[in-house]
Short mmCIF file of C-alpha atoms in Angstrom, two decimals:
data_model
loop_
_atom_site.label_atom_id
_atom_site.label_comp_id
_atom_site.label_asym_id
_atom_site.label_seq_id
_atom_site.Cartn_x
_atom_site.Cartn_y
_atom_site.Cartn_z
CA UNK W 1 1.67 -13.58 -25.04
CA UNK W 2 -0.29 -10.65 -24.41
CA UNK W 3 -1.38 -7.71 -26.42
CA UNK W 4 -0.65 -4.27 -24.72
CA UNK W 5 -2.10 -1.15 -25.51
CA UNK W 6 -0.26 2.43 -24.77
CA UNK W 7 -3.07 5.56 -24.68
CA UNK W 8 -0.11 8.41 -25.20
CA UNK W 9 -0.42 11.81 -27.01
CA UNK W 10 1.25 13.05 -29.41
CA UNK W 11 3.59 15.15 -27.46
CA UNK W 12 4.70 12.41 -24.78
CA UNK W 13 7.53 11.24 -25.07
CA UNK W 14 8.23 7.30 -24.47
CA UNK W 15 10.64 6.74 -22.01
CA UNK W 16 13.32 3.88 -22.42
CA UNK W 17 11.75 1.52 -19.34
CA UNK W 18 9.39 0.32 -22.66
CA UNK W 19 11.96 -0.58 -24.59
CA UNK W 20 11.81 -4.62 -23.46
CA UNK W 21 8.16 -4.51 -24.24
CA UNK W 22 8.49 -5.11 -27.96
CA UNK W 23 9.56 -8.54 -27.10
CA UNK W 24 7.33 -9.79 -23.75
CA UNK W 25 4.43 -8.65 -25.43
CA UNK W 26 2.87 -9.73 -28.64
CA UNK W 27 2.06 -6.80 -29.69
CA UNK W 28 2.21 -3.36 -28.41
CA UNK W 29 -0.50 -0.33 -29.78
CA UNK W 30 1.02 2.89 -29.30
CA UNK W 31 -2.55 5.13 -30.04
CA UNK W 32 -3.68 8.44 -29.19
CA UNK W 33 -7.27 8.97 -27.58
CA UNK W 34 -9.01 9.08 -31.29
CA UNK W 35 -7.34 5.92 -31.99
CA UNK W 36 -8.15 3.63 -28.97
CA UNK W 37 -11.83 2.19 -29.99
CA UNK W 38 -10.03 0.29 -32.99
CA UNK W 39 -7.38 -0.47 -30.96
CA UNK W 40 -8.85 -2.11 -27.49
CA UNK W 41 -9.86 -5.56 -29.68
CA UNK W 42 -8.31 -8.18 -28.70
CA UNK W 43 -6.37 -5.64 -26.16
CA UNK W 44 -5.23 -7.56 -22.89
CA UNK W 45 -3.84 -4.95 -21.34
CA UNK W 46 -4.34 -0.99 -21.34
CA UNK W 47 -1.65 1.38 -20.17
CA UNK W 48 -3.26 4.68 -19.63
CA UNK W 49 -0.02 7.12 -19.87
CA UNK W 50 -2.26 10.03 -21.52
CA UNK W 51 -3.61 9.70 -17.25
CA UNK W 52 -5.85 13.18 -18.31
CA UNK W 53 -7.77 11.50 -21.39
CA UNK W 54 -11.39 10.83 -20.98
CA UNK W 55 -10.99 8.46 -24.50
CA UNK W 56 -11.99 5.26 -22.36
CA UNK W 57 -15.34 5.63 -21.74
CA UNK W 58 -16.64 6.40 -24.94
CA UNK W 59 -14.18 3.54 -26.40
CA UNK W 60 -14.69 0.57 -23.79
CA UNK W 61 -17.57 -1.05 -25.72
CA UNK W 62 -14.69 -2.48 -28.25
CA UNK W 63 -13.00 -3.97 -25.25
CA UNK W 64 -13.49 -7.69 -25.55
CA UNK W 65 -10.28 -9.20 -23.85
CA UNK W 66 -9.41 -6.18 -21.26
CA UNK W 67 -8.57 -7.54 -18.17
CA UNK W 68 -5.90 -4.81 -16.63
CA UNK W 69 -5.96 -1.07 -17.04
CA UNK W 70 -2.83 0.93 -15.33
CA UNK W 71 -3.46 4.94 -14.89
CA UNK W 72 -0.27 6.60 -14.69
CA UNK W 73 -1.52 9.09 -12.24
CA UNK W 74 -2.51 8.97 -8.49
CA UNK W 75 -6.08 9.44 -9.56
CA UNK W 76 -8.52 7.57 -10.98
CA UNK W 77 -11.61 9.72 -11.35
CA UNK W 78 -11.98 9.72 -15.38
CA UNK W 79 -11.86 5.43 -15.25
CA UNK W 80 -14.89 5.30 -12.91
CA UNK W 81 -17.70 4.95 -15.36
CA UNK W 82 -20.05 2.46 -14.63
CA UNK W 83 -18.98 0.16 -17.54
CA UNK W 84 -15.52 -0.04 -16.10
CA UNK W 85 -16.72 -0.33 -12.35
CA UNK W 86 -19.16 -3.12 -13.14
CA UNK W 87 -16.58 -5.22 -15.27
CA UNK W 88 -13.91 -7.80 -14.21
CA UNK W 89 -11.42 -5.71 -15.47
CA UNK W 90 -8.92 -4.19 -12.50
CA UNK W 91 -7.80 -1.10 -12.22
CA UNK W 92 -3.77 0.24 -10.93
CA UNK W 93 -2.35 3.57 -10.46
CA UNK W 94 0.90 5.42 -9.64
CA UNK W 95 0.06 5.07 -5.84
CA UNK W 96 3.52 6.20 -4.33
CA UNK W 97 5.08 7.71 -7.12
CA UNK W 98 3.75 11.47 -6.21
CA UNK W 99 4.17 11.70 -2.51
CA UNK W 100 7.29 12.99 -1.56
CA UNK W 101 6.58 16.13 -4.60
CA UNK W 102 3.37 16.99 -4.02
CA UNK W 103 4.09 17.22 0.11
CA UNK W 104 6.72 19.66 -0.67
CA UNK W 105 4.74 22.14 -2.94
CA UNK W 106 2.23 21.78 -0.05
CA UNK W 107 5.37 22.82 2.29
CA UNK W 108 6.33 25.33 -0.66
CA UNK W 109 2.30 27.13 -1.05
CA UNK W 110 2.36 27.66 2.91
CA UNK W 111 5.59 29.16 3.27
CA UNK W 112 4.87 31.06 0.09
CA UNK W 113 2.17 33.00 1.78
CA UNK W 114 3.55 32.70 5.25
CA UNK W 115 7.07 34.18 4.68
CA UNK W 116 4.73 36.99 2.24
CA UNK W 117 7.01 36.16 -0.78
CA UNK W 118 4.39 38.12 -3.15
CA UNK W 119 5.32 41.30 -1.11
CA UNK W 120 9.23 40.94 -1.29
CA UNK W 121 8.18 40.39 -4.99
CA UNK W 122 6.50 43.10 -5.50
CA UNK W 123 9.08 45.21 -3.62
CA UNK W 124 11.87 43.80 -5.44
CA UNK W 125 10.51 45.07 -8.68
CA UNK W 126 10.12 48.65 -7.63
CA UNK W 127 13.22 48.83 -5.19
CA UNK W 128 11.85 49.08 -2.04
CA UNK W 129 13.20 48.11 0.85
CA UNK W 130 10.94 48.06 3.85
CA UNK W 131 11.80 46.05 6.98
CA UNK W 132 8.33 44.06 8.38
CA UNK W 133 7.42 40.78 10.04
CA UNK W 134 6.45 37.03 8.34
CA UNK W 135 4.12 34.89 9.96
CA UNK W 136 5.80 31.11 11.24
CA UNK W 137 4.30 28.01 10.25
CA UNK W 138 5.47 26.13 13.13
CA UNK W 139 2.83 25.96 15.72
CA UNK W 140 -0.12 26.43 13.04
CA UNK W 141 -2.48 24.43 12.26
CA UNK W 142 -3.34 22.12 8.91
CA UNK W 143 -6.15 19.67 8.32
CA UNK W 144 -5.38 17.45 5.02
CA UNK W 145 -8.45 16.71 4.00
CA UNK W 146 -7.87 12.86 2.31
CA UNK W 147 -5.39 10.31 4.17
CA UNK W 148 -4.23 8.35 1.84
CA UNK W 149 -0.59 7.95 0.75
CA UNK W 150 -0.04 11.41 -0.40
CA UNK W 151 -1.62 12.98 2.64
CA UNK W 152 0.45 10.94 5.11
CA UNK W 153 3.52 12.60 3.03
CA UNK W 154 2.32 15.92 3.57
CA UNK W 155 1.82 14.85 7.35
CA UNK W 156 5.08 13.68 7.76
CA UNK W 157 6.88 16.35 6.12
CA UNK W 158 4.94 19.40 7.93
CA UNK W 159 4.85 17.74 11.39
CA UNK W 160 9.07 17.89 10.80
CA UNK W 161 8.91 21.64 10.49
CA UNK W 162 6.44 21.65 13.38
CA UNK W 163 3.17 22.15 11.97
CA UNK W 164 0.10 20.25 13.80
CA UNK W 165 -1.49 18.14 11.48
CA UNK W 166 -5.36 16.95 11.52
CA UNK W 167 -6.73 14.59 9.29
CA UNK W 168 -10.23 14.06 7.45
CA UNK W 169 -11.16 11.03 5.27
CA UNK W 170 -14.05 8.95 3.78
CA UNK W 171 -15.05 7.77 7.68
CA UNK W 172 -14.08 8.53 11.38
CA UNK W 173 -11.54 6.78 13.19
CA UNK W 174 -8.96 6.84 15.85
CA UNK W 175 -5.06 5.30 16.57
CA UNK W 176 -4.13 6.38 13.34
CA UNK W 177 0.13 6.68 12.98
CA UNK W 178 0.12 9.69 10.77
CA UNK W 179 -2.71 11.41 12.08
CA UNK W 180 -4.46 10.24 15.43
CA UNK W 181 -7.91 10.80 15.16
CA UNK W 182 -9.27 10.90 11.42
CA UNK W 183 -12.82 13.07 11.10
CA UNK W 184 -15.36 12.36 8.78
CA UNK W 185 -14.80 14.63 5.82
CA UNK W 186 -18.37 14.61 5.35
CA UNK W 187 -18.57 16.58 8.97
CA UNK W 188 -15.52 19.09 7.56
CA UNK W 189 -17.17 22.48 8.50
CA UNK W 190 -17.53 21.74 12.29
CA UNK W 191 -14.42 20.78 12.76
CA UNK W 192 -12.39 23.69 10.74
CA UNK W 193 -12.54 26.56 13.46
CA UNK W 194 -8.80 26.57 14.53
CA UNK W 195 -7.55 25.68 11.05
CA UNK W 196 -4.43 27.95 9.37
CA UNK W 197 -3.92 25.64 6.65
CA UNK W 198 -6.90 23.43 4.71
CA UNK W 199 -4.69 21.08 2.43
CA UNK W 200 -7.14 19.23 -0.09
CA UNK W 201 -5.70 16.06 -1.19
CA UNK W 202 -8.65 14.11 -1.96
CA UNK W 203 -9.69 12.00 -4.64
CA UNK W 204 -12.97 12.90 -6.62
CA UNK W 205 -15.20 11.06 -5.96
CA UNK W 206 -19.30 10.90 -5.67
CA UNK W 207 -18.77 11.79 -2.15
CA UNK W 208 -16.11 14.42 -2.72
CA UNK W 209 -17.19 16.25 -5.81
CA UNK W 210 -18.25 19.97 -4.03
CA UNK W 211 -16.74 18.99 -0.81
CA UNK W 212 -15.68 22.13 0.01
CA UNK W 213 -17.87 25.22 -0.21
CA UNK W 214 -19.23 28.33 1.04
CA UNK W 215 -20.31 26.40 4.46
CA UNK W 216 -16.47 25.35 4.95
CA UNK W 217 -15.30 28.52 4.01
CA UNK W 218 -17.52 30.39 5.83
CA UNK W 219 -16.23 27.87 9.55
CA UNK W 220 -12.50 28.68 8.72
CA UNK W 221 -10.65 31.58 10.63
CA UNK W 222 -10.46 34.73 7.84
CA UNK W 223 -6.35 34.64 8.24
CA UNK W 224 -7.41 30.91 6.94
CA UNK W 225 -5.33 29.49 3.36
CA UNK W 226 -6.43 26.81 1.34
CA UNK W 227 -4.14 24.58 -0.55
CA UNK W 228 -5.88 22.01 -3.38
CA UNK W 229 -3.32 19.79 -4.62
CA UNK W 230 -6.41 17.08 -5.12
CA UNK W 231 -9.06 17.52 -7.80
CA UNK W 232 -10.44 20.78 -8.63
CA UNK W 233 -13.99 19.49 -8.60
CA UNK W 234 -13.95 18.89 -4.98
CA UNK W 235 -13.80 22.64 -4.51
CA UNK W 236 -16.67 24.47 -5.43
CA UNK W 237 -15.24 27.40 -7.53
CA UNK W 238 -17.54 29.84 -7.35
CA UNK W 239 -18.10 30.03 -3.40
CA UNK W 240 -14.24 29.68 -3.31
CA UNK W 241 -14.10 32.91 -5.84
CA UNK W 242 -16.69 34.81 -3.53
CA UNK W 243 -14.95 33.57 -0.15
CA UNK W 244 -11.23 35.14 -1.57
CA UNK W 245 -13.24 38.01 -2.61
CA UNK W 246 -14.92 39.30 0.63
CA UNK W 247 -12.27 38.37 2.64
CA UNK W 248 -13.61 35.31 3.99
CA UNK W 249 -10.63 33.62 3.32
CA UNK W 250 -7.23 34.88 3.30
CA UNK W 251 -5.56 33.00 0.37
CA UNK W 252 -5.52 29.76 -2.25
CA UNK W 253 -2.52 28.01 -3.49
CA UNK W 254 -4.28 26.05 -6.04
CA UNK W 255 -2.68 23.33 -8.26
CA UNK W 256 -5.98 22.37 -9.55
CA UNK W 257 -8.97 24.31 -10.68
CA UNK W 258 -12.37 23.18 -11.90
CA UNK W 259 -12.62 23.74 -14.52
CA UNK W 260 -9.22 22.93 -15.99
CA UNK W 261 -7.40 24.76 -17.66
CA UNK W 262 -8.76 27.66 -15.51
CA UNK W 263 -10.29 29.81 -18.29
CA UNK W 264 -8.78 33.23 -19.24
CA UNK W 265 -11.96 34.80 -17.81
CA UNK W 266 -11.65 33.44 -14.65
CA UNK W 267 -11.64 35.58 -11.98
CA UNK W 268 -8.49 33.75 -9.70
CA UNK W 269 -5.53 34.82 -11.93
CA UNK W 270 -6.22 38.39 -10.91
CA UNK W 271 -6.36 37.60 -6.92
CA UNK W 272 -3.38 38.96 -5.22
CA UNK W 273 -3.97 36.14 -2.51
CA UNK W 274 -4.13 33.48 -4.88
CA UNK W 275 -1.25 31.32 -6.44
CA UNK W 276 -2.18 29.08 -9.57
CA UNK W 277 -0.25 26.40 -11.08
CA UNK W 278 -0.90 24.13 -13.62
CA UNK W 279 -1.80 20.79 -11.83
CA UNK W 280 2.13 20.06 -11.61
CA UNK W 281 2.81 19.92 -8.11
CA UNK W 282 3.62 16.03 -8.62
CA UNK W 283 5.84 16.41 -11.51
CA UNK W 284 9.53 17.05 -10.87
CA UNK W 285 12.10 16.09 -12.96
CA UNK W 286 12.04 12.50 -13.84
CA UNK W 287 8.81 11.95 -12.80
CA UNK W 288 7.93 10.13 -15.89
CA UNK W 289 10.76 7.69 -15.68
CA UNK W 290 9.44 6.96 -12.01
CA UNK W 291 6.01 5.99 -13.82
CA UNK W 292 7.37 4.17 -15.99
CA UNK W 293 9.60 2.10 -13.95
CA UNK W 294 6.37 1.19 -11.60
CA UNK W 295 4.54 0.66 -14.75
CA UNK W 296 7.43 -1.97 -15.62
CA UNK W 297 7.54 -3.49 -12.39
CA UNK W 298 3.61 -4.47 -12.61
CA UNK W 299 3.74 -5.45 -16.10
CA UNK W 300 6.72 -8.03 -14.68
CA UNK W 301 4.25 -8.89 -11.83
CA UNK W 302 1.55 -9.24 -14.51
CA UNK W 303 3.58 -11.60 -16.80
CA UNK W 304 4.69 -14.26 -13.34
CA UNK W 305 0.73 -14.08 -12.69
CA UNK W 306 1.93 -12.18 -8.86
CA UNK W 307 -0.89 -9.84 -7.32
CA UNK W 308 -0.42 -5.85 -8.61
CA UNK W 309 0.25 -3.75 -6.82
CA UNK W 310 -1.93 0.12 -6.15
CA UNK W 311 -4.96 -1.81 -6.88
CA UNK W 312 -8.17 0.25 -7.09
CA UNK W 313 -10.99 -0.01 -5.16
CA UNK W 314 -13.63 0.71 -7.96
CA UNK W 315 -16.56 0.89 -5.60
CA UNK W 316 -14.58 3.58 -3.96
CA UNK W 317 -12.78 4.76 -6.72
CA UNK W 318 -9.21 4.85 -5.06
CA UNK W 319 -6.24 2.38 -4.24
CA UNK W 320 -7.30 0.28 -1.51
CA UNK W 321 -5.21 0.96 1.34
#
């Protein structure tokens, strides 16, 4: 039987899909991040539900018997140390189980600033009523910068209320279903001159990590929005600070900052044009029951000695598609 290893934190709770684990595996470790080290011995397999801990890396030198490591998160960033992407051990994640929510706070930023909610707001709170015009998001434009499962969603679901949707990814390519042609993200700034909406789903990644910066922000139209529902390290934050600032870019609907949490300092929680939330955009209500239940269904895939599924590329550092 095998021994099974759960990083949590204190204040997760653990949801009744694990239940039937106290008897298929040997032994299950229930451990918070200061914990792991003593725990990964002998450890077969590592369930990383605290997906936000950086623990592994300093701890993976006690590994001796790791061979699987499930995130329970869409990305994979903090598990690509070289240790990890050198080893035999293979990587999952929660590929599918954020789509659908994170497409529809996309859908939810642009209409947001579209339909000029903060101004109705703001009215509402001083009782003013004053008659003036929105903006439609049909017809507009969006590139979703990153194509994999979670930016096909946000395809799907803003082609159905008529936005046109561009894609950018790790290479070039054309005949794709969601998307048609596919630009090189790398090639982002000369190909952002029509763009309303610039959705950032990507993963971090070598590649990624400053993606987009003063030389994208300075190509987009100035009515222009950005939406980062990816990692906030693929944004650089200060020529996104300075680009909001001068009017170089109309608004942000950010879900993720760099650094996170934004610090009280920060400039971006006092932006009128800017929306902040606290990297939740995937998590509506029984989201961790849905990652728990794909956790489940891997572990029973695991146990018949059946292929996993969401496996990660680790010399790419997300799922293979």
């Amino acid at each position: 039987m095998t021994v099974l290893t759960i990083l949590t934190a204190a204040d997760k709770k653990r949801p009744a899909h694990f239940d039937r684990l106290a008897e298929e595996a040997s032994e299950v470790r229930w451990v918070e991040a200061d914990e792991l080290a003593a725990a990964l011995p002998g450890t077969e397999v590592l369930l990383m539900w605290d997906f936000f801990s950086p623990a592994l890396k300093d701890a993976f030198g006690a590994a001796d018997e790791l061979r699987w490591i499930h995130a329970a998160s869409a990305g994979v960033d903090s598990l690509m140390f070289d240790e990890l992407r050198d080893s035999e051990v293979i990587v999952t994640n929660a590929r599918g189980t954020f789509d659908q929510p994170i497409a529809e706070f996309v859908l939810a930023f642009m209409l947001h600033f579209a339909k000029d909610l903060p101004t109705s707001l703001e009215h509402q709170r001083q009782r003013i009523w004053q008659h003036r015009e929105s903006r439609d998001i049909a017809g507009s434009q969006a590139m979703t910068v990153g194509t994999g499962a979670i930016g096909r969603a946000i395809a799907r679901l803003l082609r159905a209320v008529g936005v046109n949707v561009a894609g950018a990814g790790s290479r070039a390519r054309g005949g794709d279903p969601d998307f048609g042609e596919i630009i090189d993200s790398a090639e982002l700034a000369s190909h952002v001159a029509d763009i309303d909406w610039l959705i950032n789903i990507a993963p971090l990644t070598a590649q990624t990590t400053g993606l987009i910066g003063a030389e994208v922000f300075a190509a987009l139209p100035e009515h222009a929005h950005l939406i980062n529902v990816g990692r906030g390290a693929t944004v650089v934050t200060d020529d996104l600070v300075a680009a909001l600032d001068s009017g170089q870019l109309s608004g942000a609907g950010l879900d993720v900052v760099d650094p996170e949490p934004l610090p009280e300092d920060s400039p971006l929680w006092q932006m009128g044009n800017v929306v902040i939330t606290p990297h939740m955009s995937g998590d509506s209500a029984g989201w961790s029951d849905r990652l728990a239940a794909q956790f489940m269904a891997n572990w029973d895939r695991y146990r018949a000695g059946e292929p996993l599924a969401n496996l990660i590329d680790k010399d790419k550092g997300y799922a293979a598609q």
